[in-house]
mmCIF file of N, CA and C in Angstrom:
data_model
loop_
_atom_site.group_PDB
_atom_site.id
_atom_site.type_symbol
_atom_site.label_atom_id
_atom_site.label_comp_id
_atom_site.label_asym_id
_atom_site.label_seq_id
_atom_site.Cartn_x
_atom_site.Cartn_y
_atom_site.Cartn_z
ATOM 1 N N UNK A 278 128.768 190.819 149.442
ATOM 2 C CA UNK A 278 127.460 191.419 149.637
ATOM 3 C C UNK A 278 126.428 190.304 149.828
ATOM 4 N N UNK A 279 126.065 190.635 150.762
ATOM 5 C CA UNK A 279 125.040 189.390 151.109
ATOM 6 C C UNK A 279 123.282 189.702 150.399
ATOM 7 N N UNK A 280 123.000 188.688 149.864
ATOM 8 C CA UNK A 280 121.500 188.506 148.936
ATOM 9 C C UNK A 280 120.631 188.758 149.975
ATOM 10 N N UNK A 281 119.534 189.185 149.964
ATOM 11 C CA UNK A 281 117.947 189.128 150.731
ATOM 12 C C UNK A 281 117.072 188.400 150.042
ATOM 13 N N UNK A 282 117.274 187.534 150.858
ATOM 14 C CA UNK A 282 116.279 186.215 150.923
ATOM 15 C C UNK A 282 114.910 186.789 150.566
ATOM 16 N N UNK A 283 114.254 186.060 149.762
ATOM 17 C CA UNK A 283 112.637 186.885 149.257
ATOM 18 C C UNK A 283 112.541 187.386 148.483
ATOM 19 N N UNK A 284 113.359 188.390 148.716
ATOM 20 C CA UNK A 284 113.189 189.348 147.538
ATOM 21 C C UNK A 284 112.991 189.044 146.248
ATOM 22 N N UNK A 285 111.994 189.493 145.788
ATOM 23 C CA UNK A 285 111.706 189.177 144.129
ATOM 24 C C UNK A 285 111.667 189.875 143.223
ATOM 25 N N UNK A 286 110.985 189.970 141.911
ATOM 26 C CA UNK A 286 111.207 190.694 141.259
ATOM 27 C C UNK A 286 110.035 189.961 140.220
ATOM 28 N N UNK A 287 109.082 190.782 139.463
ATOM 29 C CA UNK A 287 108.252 190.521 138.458
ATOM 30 C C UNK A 287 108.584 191.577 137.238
ATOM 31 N N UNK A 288 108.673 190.727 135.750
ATOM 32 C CA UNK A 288 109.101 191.471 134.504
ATOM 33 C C UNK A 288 107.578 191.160 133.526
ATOM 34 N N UNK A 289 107.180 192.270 133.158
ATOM 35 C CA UNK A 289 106.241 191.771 132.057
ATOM 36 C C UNK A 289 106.633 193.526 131.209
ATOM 37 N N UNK A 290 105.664 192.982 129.996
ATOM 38 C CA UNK A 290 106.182 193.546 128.716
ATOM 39 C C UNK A 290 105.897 194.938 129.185
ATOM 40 N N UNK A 291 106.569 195.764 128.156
ATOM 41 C CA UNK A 291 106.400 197.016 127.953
ATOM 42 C C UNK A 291 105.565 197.969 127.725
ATOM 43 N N UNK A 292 104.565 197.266 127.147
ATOM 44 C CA UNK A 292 102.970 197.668 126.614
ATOM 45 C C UNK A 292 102.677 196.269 126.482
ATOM 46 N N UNK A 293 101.374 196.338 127.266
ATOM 47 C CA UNK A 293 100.271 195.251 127.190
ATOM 48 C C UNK A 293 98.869 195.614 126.838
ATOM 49 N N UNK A 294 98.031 194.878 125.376
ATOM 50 C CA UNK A 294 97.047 195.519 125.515
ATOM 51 C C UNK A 294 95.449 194.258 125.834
ATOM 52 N N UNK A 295 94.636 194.773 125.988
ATOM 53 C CA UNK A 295 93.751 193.992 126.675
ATOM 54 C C UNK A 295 93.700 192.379 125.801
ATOM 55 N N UNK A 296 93.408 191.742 126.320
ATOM 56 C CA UNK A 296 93.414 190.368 125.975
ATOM 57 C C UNK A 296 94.232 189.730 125.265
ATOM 58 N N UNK A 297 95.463 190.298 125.597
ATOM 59 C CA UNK A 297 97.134 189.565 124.677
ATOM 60 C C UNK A 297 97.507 188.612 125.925
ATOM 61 N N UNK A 298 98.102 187.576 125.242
ATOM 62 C CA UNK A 298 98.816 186.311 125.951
ATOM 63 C C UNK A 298 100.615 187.380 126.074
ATOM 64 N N UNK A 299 100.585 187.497 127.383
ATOM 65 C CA UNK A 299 101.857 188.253 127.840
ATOM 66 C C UNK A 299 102.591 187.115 128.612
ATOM 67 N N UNK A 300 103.879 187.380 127.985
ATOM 68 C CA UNK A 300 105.014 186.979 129.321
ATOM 69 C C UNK A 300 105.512 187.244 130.319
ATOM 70 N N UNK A 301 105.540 186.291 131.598
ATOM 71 C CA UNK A 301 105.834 187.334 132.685
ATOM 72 C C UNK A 301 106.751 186.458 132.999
ATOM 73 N N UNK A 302 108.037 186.906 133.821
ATOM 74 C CA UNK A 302 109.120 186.395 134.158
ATOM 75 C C UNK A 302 109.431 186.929 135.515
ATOM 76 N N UNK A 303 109.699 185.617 136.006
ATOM 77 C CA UNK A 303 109.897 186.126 137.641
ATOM 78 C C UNK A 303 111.022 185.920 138.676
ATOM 79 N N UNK A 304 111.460 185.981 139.277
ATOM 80 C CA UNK A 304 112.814 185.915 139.822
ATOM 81 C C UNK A 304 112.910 186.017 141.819
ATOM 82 N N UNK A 305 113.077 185.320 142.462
ATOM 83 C CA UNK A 305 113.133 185.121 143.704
ATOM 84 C C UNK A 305 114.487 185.104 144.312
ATOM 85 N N UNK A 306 115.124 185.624 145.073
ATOM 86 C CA UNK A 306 116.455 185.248 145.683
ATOM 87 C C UNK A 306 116.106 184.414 146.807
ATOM 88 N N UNK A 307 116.964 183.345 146.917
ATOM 89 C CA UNK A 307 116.422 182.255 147.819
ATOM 90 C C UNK A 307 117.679 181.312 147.794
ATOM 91 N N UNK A 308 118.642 180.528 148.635
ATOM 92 C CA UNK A 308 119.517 179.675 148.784
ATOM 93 C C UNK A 308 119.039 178.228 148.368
ATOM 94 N N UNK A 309 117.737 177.990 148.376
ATOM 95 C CA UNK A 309 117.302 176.728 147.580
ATOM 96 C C UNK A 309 118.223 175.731 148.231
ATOM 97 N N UNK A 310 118.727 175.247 149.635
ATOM 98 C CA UNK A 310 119.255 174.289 149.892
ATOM 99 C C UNK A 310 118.987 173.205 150.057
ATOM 100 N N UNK A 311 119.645 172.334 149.303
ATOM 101 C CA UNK A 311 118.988 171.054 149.631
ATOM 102 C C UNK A 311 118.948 169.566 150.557
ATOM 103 N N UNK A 312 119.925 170.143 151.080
ATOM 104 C CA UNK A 312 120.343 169.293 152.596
ATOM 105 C C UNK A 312 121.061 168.449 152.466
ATOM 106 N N UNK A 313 121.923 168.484 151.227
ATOM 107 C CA UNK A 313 122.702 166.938 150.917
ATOM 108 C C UNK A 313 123.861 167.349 150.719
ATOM 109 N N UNK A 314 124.412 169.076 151.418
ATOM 110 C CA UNK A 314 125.984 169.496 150.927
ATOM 111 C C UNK A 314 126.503 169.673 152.684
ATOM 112 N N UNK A 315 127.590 169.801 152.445
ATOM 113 C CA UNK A 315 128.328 169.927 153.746
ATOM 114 C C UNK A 315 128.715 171.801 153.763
ATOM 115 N N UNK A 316 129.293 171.822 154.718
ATOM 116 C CA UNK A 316 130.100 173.460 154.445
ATOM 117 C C UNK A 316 131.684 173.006 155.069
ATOM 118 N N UNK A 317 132.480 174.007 154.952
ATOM 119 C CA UNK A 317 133.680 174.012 155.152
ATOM 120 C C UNK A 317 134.349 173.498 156.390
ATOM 121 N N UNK A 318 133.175 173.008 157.248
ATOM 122 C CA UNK A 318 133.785 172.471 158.567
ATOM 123 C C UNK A 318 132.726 170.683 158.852
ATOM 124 N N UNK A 319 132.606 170.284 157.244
ATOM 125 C CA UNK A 319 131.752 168.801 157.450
ATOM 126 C C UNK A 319 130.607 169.096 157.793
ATOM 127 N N UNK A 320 129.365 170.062 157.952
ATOM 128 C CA UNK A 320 128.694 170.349 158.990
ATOM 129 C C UNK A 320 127.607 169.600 157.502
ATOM 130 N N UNK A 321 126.546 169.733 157.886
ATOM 131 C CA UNK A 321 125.475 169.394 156.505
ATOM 132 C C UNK A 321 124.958 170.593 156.711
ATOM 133 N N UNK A 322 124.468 171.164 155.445
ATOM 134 C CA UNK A 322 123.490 172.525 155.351
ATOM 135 C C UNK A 322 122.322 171.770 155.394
ATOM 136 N N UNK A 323 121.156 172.506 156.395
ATOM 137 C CA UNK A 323 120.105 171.779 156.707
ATOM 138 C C UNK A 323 119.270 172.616 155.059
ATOM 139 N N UNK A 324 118.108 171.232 155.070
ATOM 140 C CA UNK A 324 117.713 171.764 153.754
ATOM 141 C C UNK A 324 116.672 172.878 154.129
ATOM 142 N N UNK A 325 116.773 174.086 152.582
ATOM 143 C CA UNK A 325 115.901 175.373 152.857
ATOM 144 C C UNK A 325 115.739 175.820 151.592
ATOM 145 N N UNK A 326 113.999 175.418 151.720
ATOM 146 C CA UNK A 326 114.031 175.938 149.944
ATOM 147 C C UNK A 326 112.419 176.002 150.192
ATOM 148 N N UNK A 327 112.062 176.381 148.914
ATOM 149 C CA UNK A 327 110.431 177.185 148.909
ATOM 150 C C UNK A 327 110.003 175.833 148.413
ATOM 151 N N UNK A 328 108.945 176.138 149.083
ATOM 152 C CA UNK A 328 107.743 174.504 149.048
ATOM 153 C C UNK A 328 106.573 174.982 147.814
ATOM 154 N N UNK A 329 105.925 176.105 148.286
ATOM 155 C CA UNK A 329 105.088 176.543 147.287
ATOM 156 C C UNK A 329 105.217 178.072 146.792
ATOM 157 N N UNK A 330 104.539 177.688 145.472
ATOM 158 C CA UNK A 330 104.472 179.031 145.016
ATOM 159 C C UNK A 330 103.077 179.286 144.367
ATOM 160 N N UNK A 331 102.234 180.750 144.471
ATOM 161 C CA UNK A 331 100.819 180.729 144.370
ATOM 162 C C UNK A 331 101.120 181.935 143.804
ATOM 163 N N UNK A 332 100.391 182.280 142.517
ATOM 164 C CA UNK A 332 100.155 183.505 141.509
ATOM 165 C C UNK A 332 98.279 183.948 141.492
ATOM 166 N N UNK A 333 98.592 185.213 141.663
ATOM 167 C CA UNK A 333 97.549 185.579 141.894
ATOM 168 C C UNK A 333 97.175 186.483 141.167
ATOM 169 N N UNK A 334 95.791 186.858 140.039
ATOM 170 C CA UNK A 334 95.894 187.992 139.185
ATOM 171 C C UNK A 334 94.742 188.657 139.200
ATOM 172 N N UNK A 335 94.685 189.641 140.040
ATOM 173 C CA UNK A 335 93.497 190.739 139.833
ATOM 174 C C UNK A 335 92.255 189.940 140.979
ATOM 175 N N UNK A 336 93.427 189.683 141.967
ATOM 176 C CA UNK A 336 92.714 188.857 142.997
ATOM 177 C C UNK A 336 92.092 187.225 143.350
ATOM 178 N N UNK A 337 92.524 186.592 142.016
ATOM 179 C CA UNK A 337 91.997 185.316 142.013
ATOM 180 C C UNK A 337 93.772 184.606 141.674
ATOM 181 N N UNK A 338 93.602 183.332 142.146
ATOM 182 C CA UNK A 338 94.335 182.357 141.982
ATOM 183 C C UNK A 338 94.240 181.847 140.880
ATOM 184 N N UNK A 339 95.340 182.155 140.135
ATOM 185 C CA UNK A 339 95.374 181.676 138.784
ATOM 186 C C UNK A 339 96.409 180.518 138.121
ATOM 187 N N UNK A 340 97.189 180.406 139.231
ATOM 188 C CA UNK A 340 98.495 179.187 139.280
ATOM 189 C C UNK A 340 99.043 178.756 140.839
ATOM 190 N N UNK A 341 99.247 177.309 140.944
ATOM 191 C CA UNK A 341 99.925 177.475 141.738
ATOM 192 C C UNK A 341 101.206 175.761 141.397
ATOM 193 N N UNK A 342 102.437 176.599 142.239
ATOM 194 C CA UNK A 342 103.303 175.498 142.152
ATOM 195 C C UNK A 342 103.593 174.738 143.369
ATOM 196 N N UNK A 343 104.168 173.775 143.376
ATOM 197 C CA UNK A 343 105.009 172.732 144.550
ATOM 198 C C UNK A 343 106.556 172.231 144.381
ATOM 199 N N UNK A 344 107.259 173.147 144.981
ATOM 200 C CA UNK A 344 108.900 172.699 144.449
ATOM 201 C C UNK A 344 108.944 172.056 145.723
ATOM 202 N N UNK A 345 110.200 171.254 144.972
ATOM 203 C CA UNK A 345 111.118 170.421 145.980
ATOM 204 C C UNK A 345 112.794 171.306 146.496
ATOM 205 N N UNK A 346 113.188 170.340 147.326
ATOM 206 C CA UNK A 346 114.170 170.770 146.928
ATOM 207 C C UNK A 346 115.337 171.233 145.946
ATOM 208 N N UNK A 347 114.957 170.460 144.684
ATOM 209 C CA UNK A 347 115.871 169.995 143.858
ATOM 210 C C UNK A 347 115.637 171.538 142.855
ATOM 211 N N UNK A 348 115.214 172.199 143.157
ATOM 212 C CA UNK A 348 115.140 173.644 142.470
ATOM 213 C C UNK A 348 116.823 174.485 142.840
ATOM 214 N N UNK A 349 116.817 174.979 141.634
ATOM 215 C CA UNK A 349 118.057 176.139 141.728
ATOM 216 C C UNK A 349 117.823 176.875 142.562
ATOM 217 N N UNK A 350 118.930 177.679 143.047
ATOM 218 C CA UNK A 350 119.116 179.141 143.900
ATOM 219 C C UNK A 350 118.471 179.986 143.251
ATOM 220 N N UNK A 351 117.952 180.850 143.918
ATOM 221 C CA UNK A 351 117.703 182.193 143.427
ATOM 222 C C UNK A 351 116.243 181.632 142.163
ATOM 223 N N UNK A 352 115.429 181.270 142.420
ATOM 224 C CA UNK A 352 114.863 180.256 140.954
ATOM 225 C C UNK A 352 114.145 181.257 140.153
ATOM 226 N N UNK A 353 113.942 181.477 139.118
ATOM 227 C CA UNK A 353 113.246 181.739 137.317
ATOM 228 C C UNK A 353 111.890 181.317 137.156
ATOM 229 N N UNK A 354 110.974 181.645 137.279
ATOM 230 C CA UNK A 354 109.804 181.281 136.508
ATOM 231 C C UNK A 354 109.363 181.985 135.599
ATOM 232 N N UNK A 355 109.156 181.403 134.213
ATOM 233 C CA UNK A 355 108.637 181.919 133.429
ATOM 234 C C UNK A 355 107.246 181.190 133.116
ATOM 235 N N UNK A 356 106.444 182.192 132.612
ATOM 236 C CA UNK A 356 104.753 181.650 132.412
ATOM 237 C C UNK A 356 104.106 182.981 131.128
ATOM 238 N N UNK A 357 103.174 182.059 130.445
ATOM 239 C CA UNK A 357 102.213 183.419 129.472
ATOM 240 C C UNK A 357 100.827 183.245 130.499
ATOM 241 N N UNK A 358 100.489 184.691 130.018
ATOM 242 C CA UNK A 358 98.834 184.401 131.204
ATOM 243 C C UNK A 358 98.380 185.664 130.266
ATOM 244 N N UNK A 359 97.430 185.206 130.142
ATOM 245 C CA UNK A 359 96.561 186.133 129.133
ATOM 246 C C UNK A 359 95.877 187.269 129.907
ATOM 247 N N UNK A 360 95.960 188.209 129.549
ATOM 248 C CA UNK A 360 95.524 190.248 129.999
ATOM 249 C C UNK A 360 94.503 190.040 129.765
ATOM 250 N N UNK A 361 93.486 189.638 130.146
ATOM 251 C CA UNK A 361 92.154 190.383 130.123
ATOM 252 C C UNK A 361 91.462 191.206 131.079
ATOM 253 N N UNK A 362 92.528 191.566 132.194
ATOM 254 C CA UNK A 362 91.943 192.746 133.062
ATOM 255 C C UNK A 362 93.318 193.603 133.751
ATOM 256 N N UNK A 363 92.793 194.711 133.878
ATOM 257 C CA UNK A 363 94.268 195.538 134.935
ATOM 258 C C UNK A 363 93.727 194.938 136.212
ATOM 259 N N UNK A 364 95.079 194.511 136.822
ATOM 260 C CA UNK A 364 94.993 194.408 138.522
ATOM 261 C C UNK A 364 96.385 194.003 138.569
ATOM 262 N N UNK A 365 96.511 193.812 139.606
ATOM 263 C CA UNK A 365 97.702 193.261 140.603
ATOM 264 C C UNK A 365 98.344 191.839 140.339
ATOM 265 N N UNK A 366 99.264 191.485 140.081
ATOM 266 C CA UNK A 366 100.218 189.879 139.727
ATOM 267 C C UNK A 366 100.904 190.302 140.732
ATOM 268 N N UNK A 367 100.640 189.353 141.635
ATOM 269 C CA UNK A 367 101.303 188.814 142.828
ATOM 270 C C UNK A 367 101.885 186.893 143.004
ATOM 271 N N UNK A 368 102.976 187.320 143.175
ATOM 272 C CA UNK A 368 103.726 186.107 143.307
ATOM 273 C C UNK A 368 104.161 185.645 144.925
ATOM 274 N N UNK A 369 103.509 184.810 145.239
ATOM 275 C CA UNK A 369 103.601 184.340 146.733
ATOM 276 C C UNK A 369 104.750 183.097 147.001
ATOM 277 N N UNK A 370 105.380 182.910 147.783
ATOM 278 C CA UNK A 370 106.355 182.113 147.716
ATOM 279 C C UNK A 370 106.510 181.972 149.366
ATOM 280 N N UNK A 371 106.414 180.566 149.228
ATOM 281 C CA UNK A 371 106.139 179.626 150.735
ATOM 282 C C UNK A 371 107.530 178.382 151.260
ATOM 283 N N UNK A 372 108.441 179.060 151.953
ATOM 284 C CA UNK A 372 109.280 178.210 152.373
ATOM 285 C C UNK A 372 109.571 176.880 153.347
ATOM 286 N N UNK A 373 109.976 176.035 153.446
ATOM 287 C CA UNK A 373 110.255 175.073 154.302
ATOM 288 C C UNK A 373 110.362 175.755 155.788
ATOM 289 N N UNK A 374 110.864 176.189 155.732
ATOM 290 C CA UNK A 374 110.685 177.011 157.244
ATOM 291 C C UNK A 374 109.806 178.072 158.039
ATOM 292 N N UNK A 375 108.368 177.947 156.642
ATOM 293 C CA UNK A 375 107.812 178.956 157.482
ATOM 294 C C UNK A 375 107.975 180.341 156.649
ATOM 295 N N UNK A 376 108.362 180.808 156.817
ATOM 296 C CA UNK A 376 108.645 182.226 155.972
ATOM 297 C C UNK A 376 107.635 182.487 154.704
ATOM 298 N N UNK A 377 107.369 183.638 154.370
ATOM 299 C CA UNK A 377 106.484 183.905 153.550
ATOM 300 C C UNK A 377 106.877 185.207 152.619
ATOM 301 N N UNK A 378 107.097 185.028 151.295
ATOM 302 C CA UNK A 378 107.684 186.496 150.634
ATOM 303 C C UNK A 378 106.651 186.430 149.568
ATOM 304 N N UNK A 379 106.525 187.982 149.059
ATOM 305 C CA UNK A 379 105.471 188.238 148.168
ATOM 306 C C UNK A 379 106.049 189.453 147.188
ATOM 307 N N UNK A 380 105.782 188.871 145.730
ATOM 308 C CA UNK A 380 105.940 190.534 145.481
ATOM 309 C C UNK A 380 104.822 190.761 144.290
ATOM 310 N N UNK A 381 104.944 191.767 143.910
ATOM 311 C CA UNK A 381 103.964 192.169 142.676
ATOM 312 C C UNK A 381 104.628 193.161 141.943
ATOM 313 N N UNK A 382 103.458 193.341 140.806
ATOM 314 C CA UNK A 382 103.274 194.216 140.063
ATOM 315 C C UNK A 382 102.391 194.645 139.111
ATOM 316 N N UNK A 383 101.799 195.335 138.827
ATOM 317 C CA UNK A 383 100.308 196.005 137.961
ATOM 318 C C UNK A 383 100.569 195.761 136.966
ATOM 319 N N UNK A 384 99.503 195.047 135.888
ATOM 320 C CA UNK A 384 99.160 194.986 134.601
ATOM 321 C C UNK A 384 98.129 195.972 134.239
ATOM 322 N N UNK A 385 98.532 196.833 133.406
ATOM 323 C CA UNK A 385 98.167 198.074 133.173
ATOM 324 C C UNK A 385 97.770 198.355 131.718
ATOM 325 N N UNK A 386 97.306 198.232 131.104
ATOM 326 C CA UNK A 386 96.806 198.404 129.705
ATOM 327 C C UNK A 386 96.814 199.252 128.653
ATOM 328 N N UNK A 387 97.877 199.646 127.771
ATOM 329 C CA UNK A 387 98.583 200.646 127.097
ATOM 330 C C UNK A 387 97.059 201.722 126.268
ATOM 331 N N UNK A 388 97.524 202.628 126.623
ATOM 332 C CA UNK A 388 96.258 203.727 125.727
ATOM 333 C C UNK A 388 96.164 203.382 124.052
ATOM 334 N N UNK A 389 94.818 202.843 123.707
ATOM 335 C CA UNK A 389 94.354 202.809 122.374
ATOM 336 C C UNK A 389 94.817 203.850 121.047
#
């Protein structure tokens, strides 16, 4: 079964309530190659892996990263970011080649 590239995935808690330091955990499928392996016929895998990554919360830029190659497949980020508003966590992810994947999900604020 072949993976889709991009595709992501955002985990945060179960109930969040306003101004708690929450964990969010994030997950990208991505081959992360790094240009220094061969494949089964000597060939080199040209390198292909995400350059940047930009978090965005309730519309503002609130992190951003710069990987290299030297990142795992499929890569993990974990981060705390403190709730002080409902909106949108969007995780942007910027590849060596151009390509652009995004995903999200709502921080939503459990009833008092």
């Amino acid at each position: 079964m072949m993976k889709e590239t991009g595709k992501g995935k955002i985990v945060l808690p179960a109930r969040i309530t306003k101004g708690e330091v929450i964990r969010v955990q994030t997950i990208v499928q991505h081959p992360m190659d790094t240009g220094f392996f061969r494949n089964a016929n000597a060939d080199i895998i040209p390198a292909y892996f995400i350059q940047e990554v930009i978090v965005e919360y309730a519309g503002a830029q609130v992190a951003r990263f710069e990987w290299t190659s030297g990142i795992s497949r499929d890569p993990m980020v974990v981060f705390t970011l403190k709730a002080d508003q409902e909106g949108p966590l969007t995780m942007t992810y910027k590849d060596n080649r151009g390509a652009v994947y995004q995903t999200s999900a709502e921080i939503r604020f459990a009833p008092s």
